[in-house]
mmCIF file of C-alpha atoms in Angstrom:
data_model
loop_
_atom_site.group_PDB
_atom_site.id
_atom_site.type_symbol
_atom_site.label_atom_id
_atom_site.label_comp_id
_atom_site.label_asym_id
_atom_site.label_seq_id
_atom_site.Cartn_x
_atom_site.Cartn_y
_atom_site.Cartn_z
ATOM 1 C CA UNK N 497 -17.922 27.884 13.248
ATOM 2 C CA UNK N 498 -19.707 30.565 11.144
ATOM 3 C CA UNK N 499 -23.191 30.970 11.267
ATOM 4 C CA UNK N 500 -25.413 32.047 8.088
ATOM 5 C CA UNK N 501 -25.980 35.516 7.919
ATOM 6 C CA UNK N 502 -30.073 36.017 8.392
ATOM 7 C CA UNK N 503 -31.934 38.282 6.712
ATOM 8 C CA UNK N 504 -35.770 38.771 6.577
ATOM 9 C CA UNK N 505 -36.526 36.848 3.180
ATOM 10 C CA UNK N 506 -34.228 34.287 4.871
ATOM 11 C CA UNK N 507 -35.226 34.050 8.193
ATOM 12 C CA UNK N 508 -38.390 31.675 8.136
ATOM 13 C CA UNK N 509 -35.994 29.100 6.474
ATOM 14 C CA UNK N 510 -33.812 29.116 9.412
ATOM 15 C CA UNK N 511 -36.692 29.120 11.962
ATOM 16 C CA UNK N 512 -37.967 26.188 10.080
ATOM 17 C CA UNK N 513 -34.501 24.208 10.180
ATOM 18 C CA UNK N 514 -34.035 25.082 13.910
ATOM 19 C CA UNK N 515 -37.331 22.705 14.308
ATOM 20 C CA UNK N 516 -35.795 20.130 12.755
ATOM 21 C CA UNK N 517 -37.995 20.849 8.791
ATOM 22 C CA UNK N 518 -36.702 21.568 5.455
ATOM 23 C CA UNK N 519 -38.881 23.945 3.723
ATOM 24 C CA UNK N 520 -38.686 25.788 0.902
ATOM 25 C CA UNK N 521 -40.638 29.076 -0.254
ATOM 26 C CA UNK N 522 -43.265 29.257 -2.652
ATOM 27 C CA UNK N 523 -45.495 31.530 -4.649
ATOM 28 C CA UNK N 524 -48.755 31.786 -2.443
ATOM 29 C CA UNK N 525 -50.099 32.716 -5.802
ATOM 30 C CA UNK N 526 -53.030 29.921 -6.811
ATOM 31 C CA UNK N 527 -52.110 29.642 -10.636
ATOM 32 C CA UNK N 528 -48.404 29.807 -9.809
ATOM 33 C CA UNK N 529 -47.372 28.178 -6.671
ATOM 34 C CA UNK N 530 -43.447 28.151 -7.803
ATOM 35 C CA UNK N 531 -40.708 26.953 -5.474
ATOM 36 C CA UNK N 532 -37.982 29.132 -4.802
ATOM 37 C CA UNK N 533 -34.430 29.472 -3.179
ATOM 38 C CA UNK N 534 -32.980 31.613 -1.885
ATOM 39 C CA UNK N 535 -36.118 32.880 -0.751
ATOM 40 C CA UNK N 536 -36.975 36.714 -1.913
ATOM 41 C CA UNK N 537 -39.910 39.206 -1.656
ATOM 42 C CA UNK N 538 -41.472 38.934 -5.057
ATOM 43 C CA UNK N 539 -41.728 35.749 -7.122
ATOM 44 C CA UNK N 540 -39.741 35.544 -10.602
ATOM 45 C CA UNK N 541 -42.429 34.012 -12.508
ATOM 46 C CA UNK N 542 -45.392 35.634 -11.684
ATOM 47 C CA UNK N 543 -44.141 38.382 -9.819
ATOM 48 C CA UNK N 544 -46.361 37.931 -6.878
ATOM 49 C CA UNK N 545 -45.309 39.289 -3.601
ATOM 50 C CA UNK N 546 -48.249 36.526 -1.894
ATOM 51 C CA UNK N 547 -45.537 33.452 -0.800
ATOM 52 C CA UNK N 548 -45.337 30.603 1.673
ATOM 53 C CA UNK N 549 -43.088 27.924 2.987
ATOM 54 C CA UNK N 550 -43.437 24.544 1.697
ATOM 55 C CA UNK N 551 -41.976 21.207 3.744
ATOM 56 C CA UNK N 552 -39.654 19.613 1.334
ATOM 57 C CA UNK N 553 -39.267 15.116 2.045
ATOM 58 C CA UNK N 554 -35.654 16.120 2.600
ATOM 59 C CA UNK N 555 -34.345 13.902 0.564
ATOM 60 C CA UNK N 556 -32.503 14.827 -2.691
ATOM 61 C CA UNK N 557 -28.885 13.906 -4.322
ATOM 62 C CA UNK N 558 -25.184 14.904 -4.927
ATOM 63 C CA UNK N 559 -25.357 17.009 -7.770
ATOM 64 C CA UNK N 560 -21.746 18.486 -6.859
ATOM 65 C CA UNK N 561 -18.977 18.298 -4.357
ATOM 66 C CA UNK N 562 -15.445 20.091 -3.656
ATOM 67 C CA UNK N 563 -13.302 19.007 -1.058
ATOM 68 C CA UNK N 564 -11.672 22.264 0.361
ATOM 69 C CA UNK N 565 -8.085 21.916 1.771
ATOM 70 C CA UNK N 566 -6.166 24.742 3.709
ATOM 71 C CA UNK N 567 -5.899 27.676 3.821
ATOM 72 C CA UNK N 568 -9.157 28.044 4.497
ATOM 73 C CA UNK N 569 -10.872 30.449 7.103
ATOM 74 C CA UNK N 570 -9.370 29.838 10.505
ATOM 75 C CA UNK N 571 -12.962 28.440 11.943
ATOM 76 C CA UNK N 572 -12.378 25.944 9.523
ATOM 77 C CA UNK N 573 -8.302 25.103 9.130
ATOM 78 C CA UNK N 574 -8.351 22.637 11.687
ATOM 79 C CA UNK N 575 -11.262 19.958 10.411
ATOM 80 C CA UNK N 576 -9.783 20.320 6.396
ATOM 81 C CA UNK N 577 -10.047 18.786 4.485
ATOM 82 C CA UNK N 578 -13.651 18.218 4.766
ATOM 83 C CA UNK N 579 -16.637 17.763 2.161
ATOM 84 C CA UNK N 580 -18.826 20.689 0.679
ATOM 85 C CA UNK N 581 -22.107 18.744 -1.743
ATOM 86 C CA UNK N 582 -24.351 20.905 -3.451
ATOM 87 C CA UNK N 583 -27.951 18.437 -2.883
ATOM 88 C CA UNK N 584 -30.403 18.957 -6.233
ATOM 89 C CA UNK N 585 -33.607 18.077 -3.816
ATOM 90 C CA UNK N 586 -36.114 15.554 -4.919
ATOM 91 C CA UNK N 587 -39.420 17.193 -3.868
ATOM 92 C CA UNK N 588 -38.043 20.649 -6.643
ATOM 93 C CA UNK N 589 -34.602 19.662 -8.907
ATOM 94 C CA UNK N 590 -34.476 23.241 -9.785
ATOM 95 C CA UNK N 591 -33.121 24.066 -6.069
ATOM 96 C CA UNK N 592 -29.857 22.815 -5.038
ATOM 97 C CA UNK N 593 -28.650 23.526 -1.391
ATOM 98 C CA UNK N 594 -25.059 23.323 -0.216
ATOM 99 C CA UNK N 595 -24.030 21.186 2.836
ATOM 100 C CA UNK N 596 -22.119 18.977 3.872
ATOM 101 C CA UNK N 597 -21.961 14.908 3.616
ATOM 102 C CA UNK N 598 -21.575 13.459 7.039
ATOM 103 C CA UNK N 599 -22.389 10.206 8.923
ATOM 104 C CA UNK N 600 -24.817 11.670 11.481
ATOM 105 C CA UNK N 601 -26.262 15.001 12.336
ATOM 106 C CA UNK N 602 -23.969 15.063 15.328
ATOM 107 C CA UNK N 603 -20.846 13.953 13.400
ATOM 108 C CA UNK N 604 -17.849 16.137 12.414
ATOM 109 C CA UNK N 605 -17.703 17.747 9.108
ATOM 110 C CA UNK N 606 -14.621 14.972 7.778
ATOM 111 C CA UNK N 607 -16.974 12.252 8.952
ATOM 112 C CA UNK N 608 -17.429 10.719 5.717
ATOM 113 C CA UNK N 609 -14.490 9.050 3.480
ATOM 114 C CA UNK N 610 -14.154 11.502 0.215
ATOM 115 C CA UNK N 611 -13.788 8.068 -1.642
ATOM 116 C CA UNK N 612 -17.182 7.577 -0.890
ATOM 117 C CA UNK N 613 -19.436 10.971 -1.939
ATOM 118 C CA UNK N 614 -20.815 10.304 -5.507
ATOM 119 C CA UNK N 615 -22.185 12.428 -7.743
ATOM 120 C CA UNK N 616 -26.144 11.365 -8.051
ATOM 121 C CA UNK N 617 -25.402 9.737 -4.235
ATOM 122 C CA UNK N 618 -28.952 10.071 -2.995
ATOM 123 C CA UNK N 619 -29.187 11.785 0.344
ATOM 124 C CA UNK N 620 -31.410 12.838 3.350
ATOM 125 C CA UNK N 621 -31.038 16.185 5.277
ATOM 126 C CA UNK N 622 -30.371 15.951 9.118
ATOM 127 C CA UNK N 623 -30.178 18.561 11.374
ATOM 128 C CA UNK N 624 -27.342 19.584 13.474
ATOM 129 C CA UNK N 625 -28.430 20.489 17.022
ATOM 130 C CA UNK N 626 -24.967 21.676 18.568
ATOM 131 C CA UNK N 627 -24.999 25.378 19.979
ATOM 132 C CA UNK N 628 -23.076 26.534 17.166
ATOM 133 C CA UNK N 629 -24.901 24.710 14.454
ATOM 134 C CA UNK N 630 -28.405 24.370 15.648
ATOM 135 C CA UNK N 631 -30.535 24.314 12.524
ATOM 136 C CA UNK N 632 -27.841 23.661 10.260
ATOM 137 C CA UNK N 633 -29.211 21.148 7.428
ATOM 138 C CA UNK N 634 -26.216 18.500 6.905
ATOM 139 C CA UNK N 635 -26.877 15.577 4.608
ATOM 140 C CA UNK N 636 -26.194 11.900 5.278
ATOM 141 C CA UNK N 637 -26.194 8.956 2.652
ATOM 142 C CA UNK N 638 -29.996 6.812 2.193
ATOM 143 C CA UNK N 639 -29.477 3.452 3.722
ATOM 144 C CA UNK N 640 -31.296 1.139 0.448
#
Protein backbone atom coordinates (compact mmCIF):
# COMPACT_ATOMS: atom_id res chain seq x y z
CA UNK A 1 0.00 0.00 0.00
CA UNK A 2 1.18 3.65 -0.31
CA UNK A 3 1.13 5.83 2.43
CA UNK A 4 0.35 9.77 2.12
CA UNK A 5 3.26 11.73 1.84
CA UNK A 6 3.37 14.09 5.26
CA UNK A 7 4.36 17.31 5.32
CA UNK A 8 4.22 19.92 8.18
CA UNK A 9 0.89 21.82 7.12
CA UNK A 10 -0.30 18.20 6.77
CA UNK A 11 0.85 16.46 9.55
CA UNK A 12 -1.70 17.37 12.44
CA UNK A 13 -4.40 15.93 10.04
CA UNK A 14 -2.77 12.65 10.04
CA UNK A 15 -2.01 12.67 13.81
CA UNK A 16 -5.61 13.43 14.24
CA UNK A 17 -6.85 10.43 11.92
CA UNK A 18 -4.34 8.02 13.59
CA UNK A 19 -6.70 8.70 16.85
CA UNK A 20 -9.47 7.71 15.19
CA UNK A 21 -10.91 12.00 14.46
CA UNK A 22 -11.60 13.78 11.35
CA UNK A 23 -10.58 17.28 11.62
CA UNK A 24 -10.19 19.86 9.48
CA UNK A 25 -8.07 23.23 9.74
CA UNK A 26 -9.34 26.50 10.37
CA UNK A 27 -8.53 30.17 10.54
CA UNK A 28 -7.75 30.75 14.36
CA UNK A 29 -8.62 34.22 13.28
CA UNK A 30 -11.94 35.45 15.50
CA UNK A 31 -13.78 37.34 12.57
CA UNK A 32 -12.76 34.63 10.11
CA UNK A 33 -12.65 31.20 11.44
CA UNK A 34 -12.66 29.59 7.68
CA UNK A 35 -12.30 25.86 7.11
CA UNK A 36 -9.71 24.72 4.96
CA UNK A 37 -8.20 21.64 3.06
CA UNK A 38 -5.53 20.83 2.29
CA UNK A 39 -4.33 22.50 5.20
CA UNK A 40 -1.58 25.46 4.50
CA UNK A 41 0.34 28.13 6.52
CA UNK A 42 -1.64 31.23 5.80
CA UNK A 43 -5.41 31.39 5.36
CA UNK A 44 -6.89 32.45 1.78
CA UNK A 45 -9.46 34.68 3.05
CA UNK A 46 -8.06 36.61 5.58
CA UNK A 47 -4.62 35.80 5.20
CA UNK A 48 -4.00 34.96 8.76
CA UNK A 49 -1.18 32.71 9.62
CA UNK A 50 -3.25 32.13 13.43
CA UNK A 51 -5.11 28.44 12.50
CA UNK A 52 -6.48 25.42 14.31
CA UNK A 53 -7.96 22.03 13.79
CA UNK A 54 -11.57 21.64 13.91
CA UNK A 55 -13.40 17.94 14.57
CA UNK A 56 -15.58 17.47 11.61
CA UNK A 57 -19.18 14.81 12.53
CA UNK A 58 -17.56 12.70 9.83
CA UNK A 59 -20.26 12.32 8.00
CA UNK A 60 -20.66 13.81 4.46
CA UNK A 61 -21.72 12.33 0.82
CA UNK A 62 -20.61 10.95 -2.64
CA UNK A 63 -20.05 13.87 -4.55
CA UNK A 64 -17.86 11.73 -7.13
CA UNK A 65 -16.52 8.30 -7.80
CA UNK A 66 -14.15 6.49 -10.50
CA UNK A 67 -13.65 2.99 -10.46
CA UNK A 68 -9.92 2.47 -11.50
CA UNK A 69 -9.11 -0.79 -13.43
CA UNK A 70 -5.49 -2.01 -14.31
CA UNK A 71 -2.81 -0.98 -14.99
CA UNK A 72 -2.62 0.68 -12.09
CA UNK A 73 0.45 1.01 -9.64
CA UNK A 74 1.64 -2.45 -8.71
CA UNK A 75 0.57 -1.86 -4.78
CA UNK A 76 -2.65 -1.67 -6.21
CA UNK A 77 -3.02 -4.22 -9.51
CA UNK A 78 -4.05 -6.97 -7.52
CA UNK A 79 -7.38 -5.53 -5.49
CA UNK A 80 -8.67 -3.56 -9.09
CA UNK A 81 -10.92 -2.79 -9.73
CA UNK A 82 -11.78 -1.06 -6.62
CA UNK A 83 -13.75 2.29 -5.72
CA UNK A 84 -12.13 5.87 -5.39
CA UNK A 85 -15.38 8.62 -3.88
CA UNK A 86 -14.54 12.05 -3.51
CA UNK A 87 -16.94 12.77 0.11
CA UNK A 88 -18.32 16.71 -0.02
CA UNK A 89 -18.44 16.63 4.08
CA UNK A 90 -21.50 17.79 5.87
CA UNK A 91 -20.02 19.78 8.79
CA UNK A 92 -18.04 22.31 5.45
CA UNK A 93 -19.46 21.34 1.59
CA UNK A 94 -16.68 23.40 0.33
CA UNK A 95 -14.10 20.45 1.30
CA UNK A 96 -14.30 17.26 -0.44
CA UNK A 97 -11.87 14.39 0.62
CA UNK A 98 -11.04 11.35 -1.48
CA UNK A 99 -11.42 7.76 -0.11
CA UNK A 100 -12.65 4.96 -0.61
CA UNK A 101 -16.33 3.27 -0.15
CA UNK A 102 -16.02 0.11 1.82
CA UNK A 103 -18.15 -2.07 4.16
CA UNK A 104 -16.04 -1.70 7.31
CA UNK A 105 -12.91 0.04 8.36
CA UNK A 106 -11.20 -3.32 8.30
CA UNK A 107 -12.63 -4.38 4.90
CA UNK A 108 -10.74 -4.58 1.57
CA UNK A 109 -10.78 -1.74 -0.78
CA UNK A 110 -13.42 -3.91 -3.50
CA UNK A 111 -15.61 -4.46 -0.46
CA UNK A 112 -18.48 -2.68 -1.73
CA UNK A 113 -20.56 -3.66 -5.06
CA UNK A 114 -19.82 -0.61 -7.69
CA UNK A 115 -23.64 -1.07 -8.45
CA UNK A 116 -24.19 0.25 -5.25
CA UNK A 117 -21.97 3.78 -4.70
CA UNK A 118 -24.35 6.72 -5.59
CA UNK A 119 -23.66 9.96 -6.21
CA UNK A 120 -25.27 12.09 -3.08
CA UNK A 121 -24.89 8.37 -1.13
CA UNK A 122 -24.52 9.82 2.34
CA UNK A 123 -21.53 8.46 4.18
CA UNK A 124 -19.55 8.23 7.51
CA UNK A 125 -15.68 8.16 7.75
CA UNK A 126 -14.07 5.08 9.53
CA UNK A 127 -10.72 4.58 10.23
CA UNK A 128 -8.49 1.91 9.05
CA UNK A 129 -6.24 0.57 11.83
CA UNK A 130 -4.03 -2.03 9.80
CA UNK A 131 -0.14 -1.36 9.99
CA UNK A 132 -0.12 -0.12 6.61
CA UNK A 133 -3.20 2.01 6.78
CA UNK A 134 -3.43 3.16 10.31
CA UNK A 135 -5.17 6.51 10.16
CA UNK A 136 -6.40 6.14 6.82
CA UNK A 137 -10.08 7.77 6.68
CA UNK A 138 -12.25 5.17 4.49
CA UNK A 139 -15.96 5.85 4.19
CA UNK A 140 -18.81 3.39 4.71
CA UNK A 141 -22.59 3.88 3.69
CA UNK A 142 -25.20 5.54 6.80
CA UNK A 143 -27.41 2.75 7.90
CA UNK A 144 -31.17 5.04 7.82
Amino acid sequence: MLTPVVDDDGAPFWEYAARGELRVQACAEPDCGELRFPPRPCCPHCHSFDSEWRRMSGKGRVWSYVIPHPPLLPDYAAQAPYNVIVVELADAPRIRLVGNLVSGPKAPLNSVAQERIRIGAKVQVVFADGEDTRGLPRWVLERP
